[in-house]
mmCIF file of N, CA and C in Angstrom:
data_model
loop_
_atom_site.group_PDB
_atom_site.id
_atom_site.type_symbol
_atom_site.label_atom_id
_atom_site.label_comp_id
_atom_site.label_asym_id
_atom_site.label_seq_id
_atom_site.Cartn_x
_atom_site.Cartn_y
_atom_site.Cartn_z
ATOM 1 N N MET A 1 104.888 126.758 143.483
ATOM 2 C CA MET A 1 105.980 127.502 143.186
ATOM 3 C C MET A 1 106.962 127.364 143.611
ATOM 4 N N LEU A 2 108.584 127.077 142.923
ATOM 5 C CA LEU A 2 110.768 126.707 144.162
ATOM 6 C C LEU A 2 110.346 128.279 144.417
ATOM 7 N N PHE A 3 110.843 128.408 145.278
ATOM 8 C CA PHE A 3 111.505 130.212 145.985
ATOM 9 C C PHE A 3 112.877 129.526 146.557
ATOM 10 N N VAL A 4 114.277 129.881 145.484
ATOM 11 C CA VAL A 4 115.087 129.662 145.597
ATOM 12 C C VAL A 4 115.917 130.999 146.712
ATOM 13 N N GLN A 5 116.769 130.499 147.604
ATOM 14 C CA GLN A 5 117.235 131.603 147.627
ATOM 15 C C GLN A 5 118.701 131.314 149.231
ATOM 16 N N TYR A 6 119.268 133.023 148.735
ATOM 17 C CA TYR A 6 119.924 132.168 150.220
ATOM 18 C C TYR A 6 119.103 132.755 150.999
ATOM 19 N N PRO A 7 119.803 132.877 152.895
ATOM 20 C CA PRO A 7 118.823 132.862 153.637
ATOM 21 C C PRO A 7 119.514 134.126 154.919
ATOM 22 N N LYS A 8 120.780 134.233 154.095
ATOM 23 C CA LYS A 8 121.937 135.396 154.896
ATOM 24 C C LYS A 8 121.155 136.603 154.081
ATOM 25 N N CYS A 9 120.924 135.901 153.054
ATOM 26 C CA CYS A 9 121.086 137.335 151.806
ATOM 27 C C CYS A 9 119.591 138.809 151.667
ATOM 28 N N THR A 10 119.855 139.521 152.131
ATOM 29 C CA THR A 10 118.622 140.787 152.084
ATOM 30 C C THR A 10 117.743 140.938 150.945
ATOM 31 N N THR A 11 118.330 140.158 149.986
ATOM 32 C CA THR A 11 117.317 140.730 149.391
ATOM 33 C C THR A 11 115.939 138.793 149.152
ATOM 34 N N CYS A 12 116.533 138.399 149.059
ATOM 35 C CA CYS A 12 116.071 137.087 149.801
ATOM 36 C C CYS A 12 114.940 137.331 150.842
ATOM 37 N N LYS A 13 115.709 137.915 152.147
ATOM 38 C CA LYS A 13 114.644 137.811 152.884
ATOM 39 C C LYS A 13 113.594 138.195 152.046
ATOM 40 N N LYS A 14 114.111 140.247 151.489
ATOM 41 C CA LYS A 14 112.551 141.088 151.389
ATOM 42 C C LYS A 14 111.176 139.760 150.618
ATOM 43 N N ALA A 15 112.613 139.216 149.673
ATOM 44 C CA ALA A 15 111.183 138.539 149.075
ATOM 45 C C ALA A 15 110.222 137.461 149.356
ATOM 46 N N GLU A 16 111.183 136.950 150.338
ATOM 47 C CA GLU A 16 110.122 136.184 151.296
ATOM 48 C C GLU A 16 109.232 136.235 151.620
ATOM 49 N N ALA A 17 109.487 137.615 152.777
ATOM 50 C CA ALA A 17 108.776 138.364 152.543
ATOM 51 C C ALA A 17 107.424 138.845 152.106
ATOM 52 N N TRP A 18 108.049 139.218 151.190
ATOM 53 C CA TRP A 18 106.989 139.333 150.105
ATOM 54 C C TRP A 18 105.889 138.032 149.834
ATOM 55 N N LEU A 19 106.123 137.270 149.649
ATOM 56 C CA LEU A 19 106.095 135.989 149.096
ATOM 57 C C LEU A 19 104.924 135.656 150.816
ATOM 58 N N LYS A 20 105.065 136.174 151.725
ATOM 59 C CA LYS A 20 104.011 135.750 152.360
ATOM 60 C C LYS A 20 103.072 136.687 152.857
ATOM 61 N N GLU A 21 103.204 137.902 152.875
ATOM 62 C CA GLU A 21 101.431 138.717 152.124
ATOM 63 C C GLU A 21 101.461 138.147 151.634
ATOM 64 N N GLN A 22 101.393 138.144 150.408
ATOM 65 C CA GLN A 22 100.804 137.188 149.115
ATOM 66 C C GLN A 22 100.030 136.395 149.540
ATOM 67 N N GLY A 23 100.164 135.622 150.934
ATOM 68 C CA GLY A 23 99.849 134.329 150.731
ATOM 69 C C GLY A 23 100.137 133.518 149.888
ATOM 70 N N ALA A 24 101.403 133.327 149.447
ATOM 71 C CA ALA A 24 101.937 133.020 147.835
ATOM 72 C C ALA A 24 102.031 130.865 148.414
ATOM 73 N N ASP A 25 101.868 130.140 147.154
ATOM 74 C CA ASP A 25 101.995 128.650 147.904
ATOM 75 C C ASP A 25 103.649 128.953 147.322
ATOM 76 N N TYR A 26 104.237 128.572 148.021
ATOM 77 C CA TYR A 26 105.432 128.071 147.865
ATOM 78 C C TYR A 26 106.550 127.347 148.765
ATOM 79 N N GLU A 27 107.314 126.558 147.880
ATOM 80 C CA GLU A 27 108.198 125.994 148.487
ATOM 81 C C GLU A 27 110.026 125.624 148.241
ATOM 82 N N SER A 28 110.524 126.542 149.192
ATOM 83 C CA SER A 28 111.836 127.468 149.581
ATOM 84 C C SER A 28 113.023 126.159 149.367
ATOM 85 N N ARG A 29 114.138 126.959 148.380
ATOM 86 C CA ARG A 29 115.161 125.853 148.630
ATOM 87 C C ARG A 29 116.316 126.632 149.150
ATOM 88 N N HIS A 30 117.501 126.507 150.179
ATOM 89 C CA HIS A 30 118.158 127.374 149.787
ATOM 90 C C HIS A 30 119.297 127.066 149.216
ATOM 91 N N ILE A 31 119.675 127.714 148.524
ATOM 92 C CA ILE A 31 120.837 127.570 146.933
ATOM 93 C C ILE A 31 122.328 126.836 147.432
ATOM 94 N N LYS A 32 122.199 126.928 148.856
ATOM 95 C CA LYS A 32 124.283 126.822 149.038
ATOM 96 C C LYS A 32 123.604 125.528 149.277
ATOM 97 N N GLU A 33 123.049 124.954 150.128
ATOM 98 C CA GLU A 33 122.578 123.558 149.873
ATOM 99 C C GLU A 33 122.217 122.744 148.914
ATOM 100 N N ALA A 34 121.158 122.996 148.158
ATOM 101 C CA ALA A 34 120.961 122.463 146.820
ATOM 102 C C ALA A 34 121.084 123.327 145.873
ATOM 103 N N ASN A 35 122.423 123.056 145.805
ATOM 104 C CA ASN A 35 122.710 124.855 144.730
ATOM 105 C C ASN A 35 121.614 123.748 142.854
ATOM 106 N N PRO A 36 121.337 124.883 142.129
ATOM 107 C CA PRO A 36 120.814 124.133 141.425
ATOM 108 C C PRO A 36 121.749 123.900 140.270
ATOM 109 N N THR A 37 121.004 122.554 139.416
ATOM 110 C CA THR A 37 121.986 122.078 138.716
ATOM 111 C C THR A 37 122.444 122.776 137.032
ATOM 112 N N ALA A 38 122.474 121.561 137.023
ATOM 113 C CA ALA A 38 122.999 122.898 134.925
ATOM 114 C C ALA A 38 122.350 122.653 133.939
ATOM 115 N N GLU A 39 121.171 121.399 134.303
ATOM 116 C CA GLU A 39 119.700 121.474 133.510
ATOM 117 C C GLU A 39 119.006 122.118 134.217
ATOM 118 N N GLU A 40 119.309 122.166 134.926
ATOM 119 C CA GLU A 40 117.513 122.835 135.765
ATOM 120 C C GLU A 40 117.976 124.451 135.527
ATOM 121 N N LEU A 41 119.203 125.025 134.966
ATOM 122 C CA LEU A 41 119.777 126.194 134.610
ATOM 123 C C LEU A 41 118.690 126.337 133.227
ATOM 124 N N ARG A 42 118.559 125.201 132.745
ATOM 125 C CA ARG A 42 119.304 125.720 131.029
ATOM 126 C C ARG A 42 117.260 125.685 130.787
ATOM 127 N N THR A 43 116.981 125.031 132.024
ATOM 128 C CA THR A 43 115.472 125.130 131.723
ATOM 129 C C THR A 43 114.633 125.717 131.996
ATOM 130 N N TRP A 44 115.405 126.413 133.471
ATOM 131 C CA TRP A 44 115.102 127.779 133.746
ATOM 132 C C TRP A 44 115.660 129.210 132.910
ATOM 133 N N ALA A 45 116.577 129.256 132.041
ATOM 134 C CA ALA A 45 116.675 130.131 131.134
ATOM 135 C C ALA A 45 116.189 129.935 130.424
ATOM 136 N N ALA A 46 115.592 129.045 129.107
ATOM 137 C CA ALA A 46 115.311 128.932 128.430
ATOM 138 C C ALA A 46 113.211 129.768 128.514
ATOM 139 N N ARG A 47 113.039 128.555 130.260
ATOM 140 C CA ARG A 47 111.868 129.270 130.498
ATOM 141 C C ARG A 47 111.137 131.062 130.378
ATOM 142 N N ALA A 48 112.715 131.511 131.340
ATOM 143 C CA ALA A 48 112.735 132.987 131.346
ATOM 144 C C ALA A 48 113.149 133.864 129.787
ATOM 145 N N GLY A 49 113.357 132.750 129.250
ATOM 146 C CA GLY A 49 113.349 133.642 127.753
ATOM 147 C C GLY A 49 115.225 134.716 128.126
ATOM 148 N N LEU A 50 116.104 134.290 129.069
ATOM 149 C CA LEU A 50 116.175 134.884 129.186
ATOM 150 C C LEU A 50 118.058 134.318 128.578
ATOM 151 N N PRO A 51 119.584 134.999 128.311
ATOM 152 C CA PRO A 51 120.916 134.422 128.275
ATOM 153 C C PRO A 51 120.892 133.679 129.503
ATOM 154 N N VAL A 52 121.930 132.924 129.449
ATOM 155 C CA VAL A 52 122.853 132.128 130.730
ATOM 156 C C VAL A 52 123.096 133.008 131.370
ATOM 157 N N ARG A 53 123.973 134.214 131.181
ATOM 158 C CA ARG A 53 124.401 135.105 131.285
ATOM 159 C C ARG A 53 124.141 135.526 132.628
ATOM 160 N N LYS A 54 122.306 135.904 132.278
ATOM 161 C CA LYS A 54 121.826 136.407 133.689
ATOM 162 C C LYS A 54 121.546 136.404 134.372
ATOM 163 N N PHE A 55 122.367 134.647 135.137
ATOM 164 C CA PHE A 55 121.699 134.080 135.191
ATOM 165 C C PHE A 55 123.035 134.056 136.889
ATOM 166 N N PHE A 56 124.245 135.053 136.699
ATOM 167 C CA PHE A 56 125.114 135.255 137.488
ATOM 168 C C PHE A 56 125.129 136.455 138.570
ATOM 169 N N ASN A 57 125.507 136.064 139.519
ATOM 170 C CA ASN A 57 125.384 136.701 140.405
ATOM 171 C C ASN A 57 125.951 138.071 140.046
ATOM 172 N N THR A 58 126.552 139.134 139.525
ATOM 173 C CA THR A 58 127.883 139.829 139.420
ATOM 174 C C THR A 58 127.945 140.144 140.295
ATOM 175 N N SER A 59 127.799 140.537 141.490
ATOM 176 C CA SER A 59 127.571 141.478 142.520
ATOM 177 C C SER A 59 128.354 140.315 143.779
ATOM 178 N N GLY A 60 128.481 138.968 143.075
ATOM 179 C CA GLY A 60 128.782 137.940 144.201
ATOM 180 C C GLY A 60 130.340 137.762 144.349
ATOM 181 N N ILE A 61 130.821 138.057 145.439
ATOM 182 C CA ILE A 61 133.152 137.073 145.580
ATOM 183 C C ILE A 61 133.575 136.457 144.716
ATOM 184 N N LEU A 62 132.439 135.331 144.555
ATOM 185 C CA LEU A 62 133.321 134.374 143.897
ATOM 186 C C LEU A 62 133.098 134.901 142.335
ATOM 187 N N TYR A 63 132.464 135.387 141.775
ATOM 188 C CA TYR A 63 132.124 135.739 141.117
ATOM 189 C C TYR A 63 133.295 136.731 140.237
ATOM 190 N N LYS A 64 133.594 137.833 141.378
ATOM 191 C CA LYS A 64 134.863 138.738 141.647
ATOM 192 C C LYS A 64 136.270 138.108 141.987
ATOM 193 N N GLU A 65 136.495 137.321 142.360
ATOM 194 C CA GLU A 65 137.408 135.774 142.878
ATOM 195 C C GLU A 65 137.961 135.447 140.931
ATOM 196 N N LEU A 66 137.070 134.375 140.415
ATOM 197 C CA LEU A 66 136.980 134.230 139.877
ATOM 198 C C LEU A 66 136.705 135.302 137.437
ATOM 199 N N HIS A 67 137.041 135.947 138.490
ATOM 200 C CA HIS A 67 137.470 137.609 137.361
ATOM 201 C C HIS A 67 136.309 136.595 136.369
ATOM 202 N N LEU A 68 135.589 136.492 136.276
ATOM 203 C CA LEU A 68 134.209 136.447 135.306
ATOM 204 C C LEU A 68 133.530 137.619 134.527
ATOM 205 N N LYS A 69 133.587 138.560 135.111
ATOM 206 C CA LYS A 69 133.407 140.031 133.991
ATOM 207 C C LYS A 69 134.134 139.413 132.878
ATOM 208 N N ASP A 70 135.139 139.723 132.820
ATOM 209 C CA ASP A 70 136.015 139.280 132.117
ATOM 210 C C ASP A 70 136.349 137.764 130.724
ATOM 211 N N ARG A 71 136.310 137.004 132.091
ATOM 212 C CA ARG A 71 136.008 135.136 131.377
ATOM 213 C C ARG A 71 134.260 134.860 130.723
ATOM 214 N N LEU A 72 133.901 135.431 130.666
ATOM 215 C CA LEU A 72 132.345 135.283 129.975
ATOM 216 C C LEU A 72 131.934 134.876 128.424
ATOM 217 N N GLY A 73 132.508 136.138 129.010
ATOM 218 C CA GLY A 73 132.407 136.505 127.121
ATOM 219 C C GLY A 73 133.216 135.226 126.372
ATOM 220 N N ASP A 74 133.313 134.522 127.018
ATOM 221 C CA ASP A 74 134.886 133.535 125.677
ATOM 222 C C ASP A 74 134.192 131.494 126.338
ATOM 223 N N MET A 75 132.821 132.329 126.685
ATOM 224 C CA MET A 75 132.459 130.727 127.585
ATOM 225 C C MET A 75 131.051 130.792 127.065
ATOM 226 N N THR A 76 130.493 128.859 126.354
ATOM 227 C CA THR A 76 129.832 129.238 125.576
ATOM 228 C C THR A 76 128.740 128.877 125.952
ATOM 229 N N ASP A 77 127.169 128.424 126.548
ATOM 230 C CA ASP A 77 126.218 128.434 127.292
ATOM 231 C C ASP A 77 126.652 127.924 128.050
ATOM 232 N N GLU A 78 127.215 125.857 127.037
ATOM 233 C CA GLU A 78 127.205 124.883 128.263
ATOM 234 C C GLU A 78 128.650 124.609 129.353
ATOM 235 N N GLU A 79 128.856 125.935 128.932
ATOM 236 C CA GLU A 79 130.634 125.661 129.561
ATOM 237 C C GLU A 79 129.679 127.160 131.319
ATOM 238 N N MET A 80 129.133 128.590 130.772
ATOM 239 C CA MET A 80 128.408 128.800 131.593
ATOM 240 C C MET A 80 128.002 128.054 132.187
ATOM 241 N N LEU A 81 126.887 126.945 131.498
ATOM 242 C CA LEU A 81 126.069 126.457 132.828
ATOM 243 C C LEU A 81 126.359 124.955 133.525
ATOM 244 N N ALA A 82 128.215 124.586 133.354
ATOM 245 C CA ALA A 82 128.369 123.810 134.574
ATOM 246 C C ALA A 82 129.008 125.124 134.960
ATOM 247 N N LEU A 83 129.616 126.269 135.038
ATOM 248 C CA LEU A 83 130.727 126.804 135.738
ATOM 249 C C LEU A 83 129.170 127.401 137.602
ATOM 250 N N LEU A 84 128.359 127.298 136.936
ATOM 251 C CA LEU A 84 126.788 127.888 137.802
ATOM 252 C C LEU A 84 127.064 126.676 137.909
ATOM 253 N N ALA A 85 126.555 125.427 138.591
ATOM 254 C CA ALA A 85 126.563 124.496 139.547
ATOM 255 C C ALA A 85 127.149 124.055 139.929
ATOM 256 N N THR A 86 128.345 124.918 139.876
ATOM 257 C CA THR A 86 129.032 124.124 140.715
ATOM 258 C C THR A 86 128.817 124.788 142.091
ATOM 259 N N ASP A 87 128.997 126.530 142.019
ATOM 260 C CA ASP A 87 128.614 126.602 143.256
ATOM 261 C C ASP A 87 126.953 127.943 143.560
ATOM 262 N N GLY A 88 126.852 127.872 144.393
ATOM 263 C CA GLY A 88 124.648 128.254 144.281
ATOM 264 C C GLY A 88 125.471 129.197 144.521
ATOM 265 N N MET A 89 127.308 129.939 144.981
ATOM 266 C CA MET A 89 126.765 131.005 145.377
ATOM 267 C C MET A 89 126.629 132.559 144.329
ATOM 268 N N LEU A 90 127.521 130.821 142.882
ATOM 269 C CA LEU A 90 127.473 132.157 141.436
ATOM 270 C C LEU A 90 126.033 133.087 141.232
ATOM 271 N N VAL A 91 125.097 132.145 141.772
ATOM 272 C CA VAL A 91 124.270 132.084 140.839
ATOM 273 C C VAL A 91 123.689 133.753 141.196
ATOM 274 N N LYS A 92 122.344 134.064 140.403
ATOM 275 C CA LYS A 92 121.697 135.737 141.269
ATOM 276 C C LYS A 92 121.259 135.167 141.349
ATOM 277 N N ARG A 93 120.227 135.955 142.460
ATOM 278 C CA ARG A 93 119.050 135.492 142.955
ATOM 279 C C ARG A 93 118.891 136.390 143.922
ATOM 280 N N PRO A 94 117.480 136.454 144.970
ATOM 281 C CA PRO A 94 116.274 135.241 144.743
ATOM 282 C C PRO A 94 115.739 134.499 142.821
ATOM 283 N N LEU A 95 115.875 133.207 143.004
ATOM 284 C CA LEU A 95 114.795 133.034 141.849
ATOM 285 C C LEU A 95 113.593 132.569 142.221
ATOM 286 N N LEU A 96 112.678 132.908 140.737
ATOM 287 C CA LEU A 96 110.770 131.958 141.789
ATOM 288 C C LEU A 96 110.393 131.997 140.757
ATOM 289 N N ILE A 97 110.242 130.617 140.117
ATOM 290 C CA ILE A 97 109.933 129.113 139.638
ATOM 291 C C ILE A 97 108.760 128.283 139.713
ATOM 292 N N GLY A 98 108.335 129.194 138.392
ATOM 293 C CA GLY A 98 106.649 128.368 137.699
ATOM 294 C C GLY A 98 107.087 127.465 136.981
ATOM 295 N N GLU A 99 105.638 127.489 136.872
ATOM 296 C CA GLU A 99 105.838 126.463 135.525
ATOM 297 C C GLU A 99 105.936 127.220 134.642
ATOM 298 N N LYS A 100 105.778 128.237 134.345
ATOM 299 C CA LYS A 100 105.555 129.146 132.935
ATOM 300 C C LYS A 100 106.903 130.402 132.449
ATOM 301 N N THR A 101 107.006 130.773 133.607
ATOM 302 C CA THR A 101 107.981 131.416 134.150
ATOM 303 C C THR A 101 109.159 131.481 135.076
ATOM 304 N N VAL A 102 110.372 132.054 134.982
ATOM 305 C CA VAL A 102 110.777 131.924 136.047
ATOM 306 C C VAL A 102 110.558 133.739 136.433
ATOM 307 N N CYS A 103 111.633 134.050 137.312
ATOM 308 C CA CYS A 103 111.569 135.548 138.014
ATOM 309 C C CYS A 103 113.237 135.311 138.515
ATOM 310 N N VAL A 104 114.432 136.318 137.916
ATOM 311 C CA VAL A 104 115.423 136.423 137.969
ATOM 312 C C VAL A 104 115.722 137.707 139.361
ATOM 313 N N GLY A 105 116.165 137.588 140.377
ATOM 314 C CA GLY A 105 116.099 139.287 140.969
ATOM 315 C C GLY A 105 115.067 138.951 141.525
ATOM 316 N N PHE A 106 114.799 139.946 141.831
ATOM 317 C CA PHE A 106 113.187 140.575 143.518
ATOM 318 C C PHE A 106 113.074 141.915 142.707
ATOM 319 N N ARG A 107 111.774 142.043 141.623
ATOM 320 C CA ARG A 107 111.033 142.566 141.139
ATOM 321 C C ARG A 107 109.723 142.570 141.225
ATOM 322 N N GLU A 108 109.262 143.687 142.332
ATOM 323 C CA GLU A 108 108.140 143.606 143.022
ATOM 324 C C GLU A 108 106.463 142.830 142.073
ATOM 325 N N ALA A 109 106.604 143.344 140.965
ATOM 326 C CA ALA A 109 106.300 144.359 139.644
ATOM 327 C C ALA A 109 106.408 142.791 139.226
ATOM 328 N N GLU A 110 107.034 141.870 138.719
ATOM 329 C CA GLU A 110 107.576 140.956 137.814
ATOM 330 C C GLU A 110 106.679 139.831 138.380
ATOM 331 N N TRP A 111 107.091 139.428 139.681
ATOM 332 C CA TRP A 111 106.564 139.049 140.395
ATOM 333 C C TRP A 111 105.671 138.654 141.106
ATOM 334 N N ALA A 112 104.679 139.572 141.406
ATOM 335 C CA ALA A 112 103.000 139.663 140.812
ATOM 336 C C ALA A 112 102.532 139.546 140.220
ATOM 337 N N LYS A 113 103.333 139.274 139.332
ATOM 338 C CA LYS A 113 102.089 138.675 137.511
ATOM 339 C C LYS A 113 103.051 136.490 137.275
ATOM 340 N N ALA A 114 103.538 137.098 138.426
ATOM 341 C CA ALA A 114 104.413 135.245 137.988
ATOM 342 C C ALA A 114 103.524 135.086 138.809
ATOM 343 N N CYS A 115 102.796 135.603 139.796
ATOM 344 C CA CYS A 115 102.727 134.986 141.257
ATOM 345 C C CYS A 115 100.209 134.733 140.771
ATOM 346 N N GLU A 116 99.920 135.491 139.881
ATOM 347 C CA GLU A 116 99.228 136.045 139.580
ATOM 348 C C GLU A 116 98.196 134.143 139.614
ATOM 349 N N LYS A 117 97.217 133.978 140.311
ATOM 350 C CA LYS A 117 96.744 133.048 140.225
ATOM 351 C C LYS A 117 95.091 132.242 138.605
#
């Protein structure tokens, strides 16, 4: 599995500690240093069965600075994907990417299901 995270984020730290406790086999990826591409995000949204807008970090500083709360409604999925791909800090985290599932944000029950072998 791929664990996409920002190391300074307390929720990401909690999620990684949980993964370690579970003995999960995962690869960690720093979201700021290796920002998800538009194609990756498109694939992950489809796999998760979620609208693209659910991948935005709505509590982030950049989200607020860009006034995205007011702008997303007028954007197409392709425009949102292109914007998300510009800066990892726009992307909700942590992400847990499996072959068949994608978890956006850390919810232990959801992650436990995704980690079942």
